Amino acid sequence: MIALLPDAFADQRAGLASVRMAGCFALMLGFEAEVAMPWTAARVDGSPVGWMAVNSSKPGRETAMSVLIQSSNDWAEAHLEDDPERVEAALLEAASELAGLDLARADHKALHRWRYAATPEPLGAPFLFDRAAGLAACGDWCLGSKVEAAFESGVQLADALLSEIAARA
Ligand SMILES: Cc1cc2nc3c(=O)[nH]c(=O)nc-3n(C[C@H](O)[C@H](O)[C@H](O)COP(=O)(O)OP(=O)(O)OC[C@H]3O[C@@H](n4cnc5c(N)ncnc54)[C@H](O)[C@@H]3O)c2cc1C
């Protein structure tokens, strides 16, 4: 974000510099036959895996067996530039151990790297708005890591913009 904003936004840089985001790998697995997973979701500590869910157990997604594995943010940060094959293998090994199943035999595998997936240290303000420069920024990184934070940030900036427009009319 700092790189996108011009120097006219300089007074906001102190706050922006304190924002810290963290990555996450998501590994999607698809199975042509049912796999007997021991649970539908697991939050995990002390493993490359941070979260696992049987995606096909969610309403409306039951057509084919699917499992989503998310790395922990710390592990992703340490392995962001690793070969995708190595990342996939490490996540499969850790997830298989957790589930007590060989998940590497999935019929479909897709790995995605999210470089800016979570915000361990958000801005702490709902948006940035430099009235003189006519520039504003919002997003989950202002308030947290989840979609509620993105929504709250966007709504609050929209309110501020509407007030600004009304004041200038
Ligand atoms: C793997 C994963 C799982 C998640 N699971 C959940 C969950 O279960 N529940 C939940 O509440 N939240 C979840 N989140 C978080 C949620 O996705 C985010 O909080 C939300 O998407 C943030 O919305 P946003 O609009 O702030 O940013 P984004 O959705 O990231 O949107 C930013 C947009 O800006 C675009 N962009 C970036 N740079 C530029 C540029 N230079 N020029 C033009 N466009 C650009 C991007 O392409 C993107 O479309 C998850 C996130 C990840 C990565």
mmCIF file of C-alpha atoms and ligand atoms in Angstrom:
data_model
loop_
_atom_site.group_PDB
_atom_site.id
_atom_site.type_symbol
_atom_site.label_atom_id
_atom_site.label_comp_id
_atom_site.label_asym_id
_atom_site.label_seq_id
_atom_site.Cartn_x
_atom_site.Cartn_y
_atom_site.Cartn_z
ATOM 1 C CA MET A 1 0.000 0.000 0.000
ATOM 2 C CA ILE A 2 2.834 2.354 0.834
ATOM 3 C CA ALA A 3 4.251 1.783 -2.653
ATOM 4 C CA LEU A 4 0.905 2.689 -4.243
ATOM 5 C CA LEU A 5 0.453 5.959 -2.368
ATOM 6 C CA PRO A 6 2.241 9.111 -3.503
ATOM 7 C CA ASP A 7 4.282 11.382 -1.251
ATOM 8 C CA ALA A 8 1.225 13.613 -0.845
ATOM 9 C CA PHE A 9 0.027 10.867 1.448
ATOM 10 C CA ALA A 10 3.137 11.211 3.561
ATOM 11 C CA ASP A 11 1.330 12.160 6.777
ATOM 12 C CA GLN A 12 -0.375 8.777 6.731
ATOM 13 C CA ARG A 13 2.812 6.769 6.293
ATOM 14 C CA ALA A 14 3.615 6.422 9.952
ATOM 15 C CA GLY A 15 0.442 4.437 10.506
ATOM 16 C CA LEU A 16 0.817 2.452 7.303
ATOM 17 C CA ALA A 17 4.351 1.381 8.138
ATOM 18 C CA SER A 18 3.119 -0.315 11.308
ATOM 19 C CA VAL A 19 0.703 -2.582 9.442
ATOM 20 C CA ARG A 20 2.016 -6.136 9.197
ATOM 21 C CA MET A 21 0.419 -8.712 6.936
ATOM 22 C CA ALA A 22 1.149 -12.440 6.778
ATOM 23 C CA GLY A 23 0.800 -15.088 4.111
ATOM 24 C CA CYS A 24 -1.084 -18.352 3.910
ATOM 25 C CA PHE A 25 -1.002 -21.381 1.621
ATOM 26 C CA ALA A 26 -4.317 -23.003 0.773
ATOM 27 C CA LEU A 27 -4.282 -26.571 -0.530
ATOM 28 C CA MET A 28 -7.510 -27.866 -2.015
ATOM 29 C CA LEU A 29 -8.029 -31.619 -2.310
ATOM 30 C CA GLY A 30 -10.746 -33.387 -4.277
ATOM 31 C CA PHE A 31 -11.644 -37.067 -3.987
ATOM 32 C CA GLU A 32 -13.721 -39.143 -6.384
ATOM 33 C CA ALA A 33 -14.630 -41.514 -3.551
ATOM 34 C CA GLU A 34 -15.577 -40.622 0.024
ATOM 35 C CA VAL A 35 -12.720 -40.478 2.528
ATOM 36 C CA ALA A 36 -13.478 -41.191 6.181
ATOM 37 C CA MET A 37 -12.163 -38.003 7.768
ATOM 38 C CA PRO A 38 -12.227 -38.170 11.586
ATOM 39 C CA TRP A 39 -13.705 -34.651 11.908
ATOM 40 C CA THR A 40 -15.150 -31.917 9.687
ATOM 41 C CA ALA A 41 -12.851 -29.111 10.848
ATOM 42 C CA ALA A 42 -9.730 -28.704 12.940
ATOM 43 C CA ARG A 43 -7.813 -25.698 14.206
ATOM 44 C CA VAL A 44 -4.205 -26.776 14.653
ATOM 45 C CA ASP A 45 -1.280 -25.444 16.688
ATOM 46 C CA GLY A 46 2.392 -26.347 16.300
ATOM 47 C CA SER A 47 2.130 -27.685 12.738
ATOM 48 C CA PRO A 48 2.595 -26.360 9.200
ATOM 49 C CA VAL A 49 -1.195 -26.750 9.043
ATOM 50 C CA GLY A 50 -3.187 -24.061 10.817
ATOM 51 C CA TRP A 51 -6.705 -25.020 9.792
ATOM 52 C CA MET A 52 -8.345 -27.911 7.953
ATOM 53 C CA ALA A 53 -11.931 -28.388 6.899
ATOM 54 C CA VAL A 54 -13.977 -30.913 4.980
ATOM 55 C CA ASN A 55 -15.338 -28.407 2.525
ATOM 56 C CA SER A 56 -17.940 -30.798 1.194
ATOM 57 C CA SER A 57 -19.538 -30.911 4.651
ATOM 58 C CA LYS A 58 -20.642 -27.288 4.213
ATOM 59 C CA PRO A 59 -24.238 -26.697 3.045
ATOM 60 C CA GLY A 60 -24.654 -26.737 -0.730
ATOM 61 C CA ARG A 61 -21.195 -28.217 -1.411
ATOM 62 C CA GLU A 62 -21.918 -31.892 -0.884
ATOM 63 C CA THR A 63 -21.615 -33.029 -4.523
ATOM 64 C CA ALA A 64 -18.023 -34.281 -4.250
ATOM 65 C CA MET A 65 -15.692 -34.947 -1.338
ATOM 66 C CA SER A 66 -13.332 -32.019 -0.875
ATOM 67 C CA VAL A 67 -10.915 -30.982 1.847
ATOM 68 C CA LEU A 68 -9.279 -27.594 2.349
ATOM 69 C CA ILE A 69 -5.966 -27.311 4.152
ATOM 70 C CA GLN A 70 -4.653 -23.903 5.198
ATOM 71 C CA SER A 71 -1.120 -23.424 6.441
ATOM 72 C CA SER A 72 -0.478 -21.413 9.567
ATOM 73 C CA ASN A 73 0.533 -17.827 8.818
ATOM 74 C CA ASP A 74 3.908 -18.275 10.566
ATOM 75 C CA TRP A 75 4.744 -21.357 8.506
ATOM 76 C CA ALA A 76 3.700 -19.618 5.289
ATOM 77 C CA GLU A 77 5.911 -16.632 6.075
ATOM 78 C CA ALA A 78 8.893 -18.960 6.523
ATOM 79 C CA HIS A 79 8.170 -20.835 3.267
ATOM 80 C CA LEU A 80 6.699 -18.175 0.966
ATOM 81 C CA GLU A 81 9.396 -18.603 -1.685
ATOM 82 C CA ASP A 82 9.722 -22.394 -1.493
ATOM 83 C CA ASP A 83 8.924 -24.507 -4.544
ATOM 84 C CA PRO A 84 5.173 -25.120 -4.662
ATOM 85 C CA GLU A 85 5.867 -28.883 -4.891
ATOM 86 C CA ARG A 86 7.750 -28.788 -1.581
ATOM 87 C CA VAL A 87 5.033 -26.724 0.082
ATOM 88 C CA GLU A 88 2.349 -29.094 -1.156
ATOM 89 C CA ALA A 89 4.286 -32.145 0.033
ATOM 90 C CA ALA A 90 4.884 -30.640 3.490
ATOM 91 C CA LEU A 91 1.222 -29.718 3.929
ATOM 92 C CA LEU A 92 0.065 -33.123 2.705
ATOM 93 C CA GLU A 93 2.402 -34.902 5.098
ATOM 94 C CA ALA A 94 1.333 -32.799 8.095
ATOM 95 C CA ALA A 95 -2.370 -33.001 7.217
ATOM 96 C CA SER A 96 -2.199 -36.765 6.648
ATOM 97 C CA GLU A 97 -0.615 -37.193 10.057
ATOM 98 C CA LEU A 98 -3.346 -35.073 11.666
ATOM 99 C CA ALA A 99 -6.155 -36.959 9.932
ATOM 100 C CA GLY A 100 -4.558 -40.402 10.230
ATOM 101 C CA LEU A 101 -5.116 -40.879 6.486
ATOM 102 C CA ASP A 102 -2.992 -40.725 3.361
ATOM 103 C CA LEU A 103 -4.387 -37.511 1.860
ATOM 104 C CA ALA A 104 -1.708 -37.526 -0.860
ATOM 105 C CA ARG A 105 -3.890 -39.965 -2.789
ATOM 106 C CA ALA A 106 -6.399 -37.175 -3.521
ATOM 107 C CA ASP A 107 -7.569 -37.211 -7.148
ATOM 108 C CA HIS A 108 -7.347 -33.430 -7.455
ATOM 109 C CA LYS A 109 -4.853 -31.110 -5.768
ATOM 110 C CA ALA A 110 -4.512 -27.336 -6.152
ATOM 111 C CA LEU A 111 -2.190 -25.130 -4.128
ATOM 112 C CA HIS A 112 -2.592 -21.369 -3.894
ATOM 113 C CA ARG A 113 -0.228 -18.922 -2.218
ATOM 114 C CA TRP A 114 -1.832 -15.899 -0.557
ATOM 115 C CA ARG A 115 0.973 -13.480 0.147
ATOM 116 C CA TYR A 116 -1.215 -11.037 2.109
ATOM 117 C CA ALA A 117 -3.776 -13.303 3.742
ATOM 118 C CA ALA A 118 -4.002 -12.069 7.317
ATOM 119 C CA THR A 119 -3.143 -8.955 9.300
ATOM 120 C CA PRO A 120 -1.480 -9.760 12.625
ATOM 121 C CA GLU A 121 -0.949 -6.008 13.123
ATOM 122 C CA PRO A 122 -3.689 -3.929 11.524
ATOM 123 C CA LEU A 123 -3.734 -0.151 11.115
ATOM 124 C CA GLY A 124 -6.106 0.349 14.040
ATOM 125 C CA ALA A 125 -8.194 2.935 12.171
ATOM 126 C CA PRO A 126 -11.066 2.137 9.765
ATOM 127 C CA PHE A 127 -9.551 3.835 6.687
ATOM 128 C CA LEU A 128 -7.051 6.379 5.427
ATOM 129 C CA PHE A 129 -8.392 9.510 3.784
ATOM 130 C CA ASP A 130 -6.208 12.353 2.596
ATOM 131 C CA ARG A 131 -8.727 15.035 1.677
ATOM 132 C CA ALA A 132 -6.164 17.377 0.119
ATOM 133 C CA ALA A 133 -4.760 14.680 -2.154
ATOM 134 C CA GLY A 134 -8.231 13.300 -2.910
ATOM 135 C CA LEU A 135 -7.043 9.786 -2.090
ATOM 136 C CA ALA A 136 -8.428 7.187 0.289
ATOM 137 C CA ALA A 137 -7.658 3.584 1.171
ATOM 138 C CA CYS A 138 -9.667 0.918 2.950
ATOM 139 C CA GLY A 139 -9.609 -2.846 3.405
ATOM 140 C CA ASP A 140 -9.447 -5.587 5.996
ATOM 141 C CA TRP A 141 -5.858 -4.593 6.845
ATOM 142 C CA CYS A 142 -7.210 -1.453 8.530
ATOM 143 C CA LEU A 143 -9.110 -3.317 11.240
ATOM 144 C CA GLY A 144 -8.258 -7.014 11.150
ATOM 145 C CA SER A 145 -8.061 -10.091 8.935
ATOM 146 C CA LYS A 146 -11.618 -11.135 8.224
ATOM 147 C CA VAL A 147 -14.335 -10.085 5.827
ATOM 148 C CA GLU A 148 -16.150 -8.231 8.614
ATOM 149 C CA ALA A 149 -13.123 -5.955 8.914
ATOM 150 C CA ALA A 150 -13.171 -5.319 5.144
ATOM 151 C CA PHE A 151 -16.898 -4.573 5.261
ATOM 152 C CA GLU A 152 -16.627 -2.281 8.261
ATOM 153 C CA SER A 153 -13.686 -0.432 6.739
ATOM 154 C CA GLY A 154 -15.476 0.038 3.394
ATOM 155 C CA VAL A 155 -18.729 1.205 4.966
ATOM 156 C CA GLN A 156 -16.975 3.702 7.209
ATOM 157 C CA LEU A 157 -14.964 5.128 4.307
ATOM 158 C CA ALA A 158 -18.146 5.368 2.196
ATOM 159 C CA ASP A 159 -19.812 7.338 5.009
ATOM 160 C CA ALA A 160 -16.811 9.666 5.212
ATOM 161 C CA LEU A 161 -16.821 10.192 1.435
ATOM 162 C CA LEU A 162 -20.551 10.962 1.420
ATOM 163 C CA SER A 163 -20.052 13.507 4.200
ATOM 164 C CA GLU A 164 -17.189 15.061 2.273
ATOM 165 C CA ILE A 165 -19.253 15.310 -0.907
ATOM 166 C CA ALA A 166 -22.172 16.814 1.017
ATOM 167 C CA ALA A 167 -19.871 19.353 2.664
ATOM 168 C CA ARG A 168 -18.453 20.432 -0.708
ATOM 169 C CA ALA A 169 -21.858 20.680 -2.451
HETATM 170 C C1 LIG B 1 -7.088 -18.459 2.270
HETATM 171 C C2 LIG B 1 -7.975 -17.416 2.902
HETATM 172 C C3 LIG B 1 -9.090 -17.816 3.624
HETATM 173 C C4 LIG B 1 -9.941 -16.858 4.214
HETATM 174 N N1 LIG B 1 -11.037 -17.292 4.912
HETATM 175 C C5 LIG B 1 -11.850 -16.378 5.480
HETATM 176 C C6 LIG B 1 -13.015 -16.796 6.187
HETATM 177 O O1 LIG B 1 -13.316 -17.999 6.309
HETATM 178 N N2 LIG B 1 -13.801 -15.835 6.757
HETATM 179 C C7 LIG B 1 -13.502 -14.488 6.647
HETATM 180 O O2 LIG B 1 -14.254 -13.660 7.164
HETATM 181 N N3 LIG B 1 -12.406 -14.072 5.972
HETATM 182 C C8 LIG B 1 -11.582 -14.981 5.380
HETATM 183 N N4 LIG B 1 -10.474 -14.567 4.705
HETATM 184 C C9 LIG B 1 -10.176 -13.130 4.659
HETATM 185 C C10 LIG B 1 -11.016 -12.389 3.613
HETATM 186 O O3 LIG B 1 -10.844 -13.022 2.362
HETATM 187 C C11 LIG B 1 -10.501 -10.946 3.548
HETATM 188 O O4 LIG B 1 -10.637 -10.360 4.839
HETATM 189 C C12 LIG B 1 -11.245 -10.073 2.541
HETATM 190 O O5 LIG B 1 -11.218 -10.650 1.254
HETATM 191 C C13 LIG B 1 -10.596 -8.701 2.493
HETATM 192 O O6 LIG B 1 -11.297 -7.897 1.575
HETATM 193 P P1 LIG B 1 -10.612 -6.613 0.985
HETATM 194 O O7 LIG B 1 -11.609 -6.023 0.050
HETATM 195 O O8 LIG B 1 -10.075 -5.768 2.099
HETATM 196 O O9 LIG B 1 -9.320 -7.155 0.189
HETATM 197 P P2 LIG B 1 -9.260 -8.198 -1.012
HETATM 198 O O10 LIG B 1 -10.417 -9.127 -1.024
HETATM 199 O O11 LIG B 1 -7.869 -8.758 -0.942
HETATM 200 O O12 LIG B 1 -9.393 -7.258 -2.278
HETATM 201 C C14 LIG B 1 -8.325 -6.417 -2.720
HETATM 202 C C15 LIG B 1 -8.443 -6.274 -4.225
HETATM 203 O O13 LIG B 1 -7.467 -5.327 -4.672
HETATM 204 C C16 LIG B 1 -6.877 -5.835 -5.842
HETATM 205 N N5 LIG B 1 -5.554 -5.230 -5.977
HETATM 206 C C17 LIG B 1 -4.471 -5.461 -5.223
HETATM 207 N N6 LIG B 1 -3.436 -4.692 -5.652
HETATM 208 C C18 LIG B 1 -3.891 -3.966 -6.688
HETATM 209 C C19 LIG B 1 -3.310 -3.015 -7.553
HETATM 210 N N7 LIG B 1 -2.044 -2.630 -7.418
HETATM 211 N N8 LIG B 1 -4.079 -2.484 -8.515
HETATM 212 C C20 LIG B 1 -5.378 -2.867 -8.663
HETATM 213 N N9 LIG B 1 -5.971 -3.779 -7.874
HETATM 214 C C21 LIG B 1 -5.238 -4.322 -6.904
HETATM 215 C C22 LIG B 1 -6.828 -7.336 -5.650
HETATM 216 O O14 LIG B 1 -6.720 -8.013 -6.876
HETATM 217 C C23 LIG B 1 -8.165 -7.593 -4.961
HETATM 218 O O15 LIG B 1 -9.208 -7.837 -5.887
HETATM 219 C C24 LIG B 1 -9.634 -15.481 4.082
HETATM 220 C C25 LIG B 1 -8.506 -15.082 3.354
HETATM 221 C C26 LIG B 1 -7.684 -16.038 2.771
HETATM 222 C C27 LIG B 1 -6.486 -15.586 1.986
#
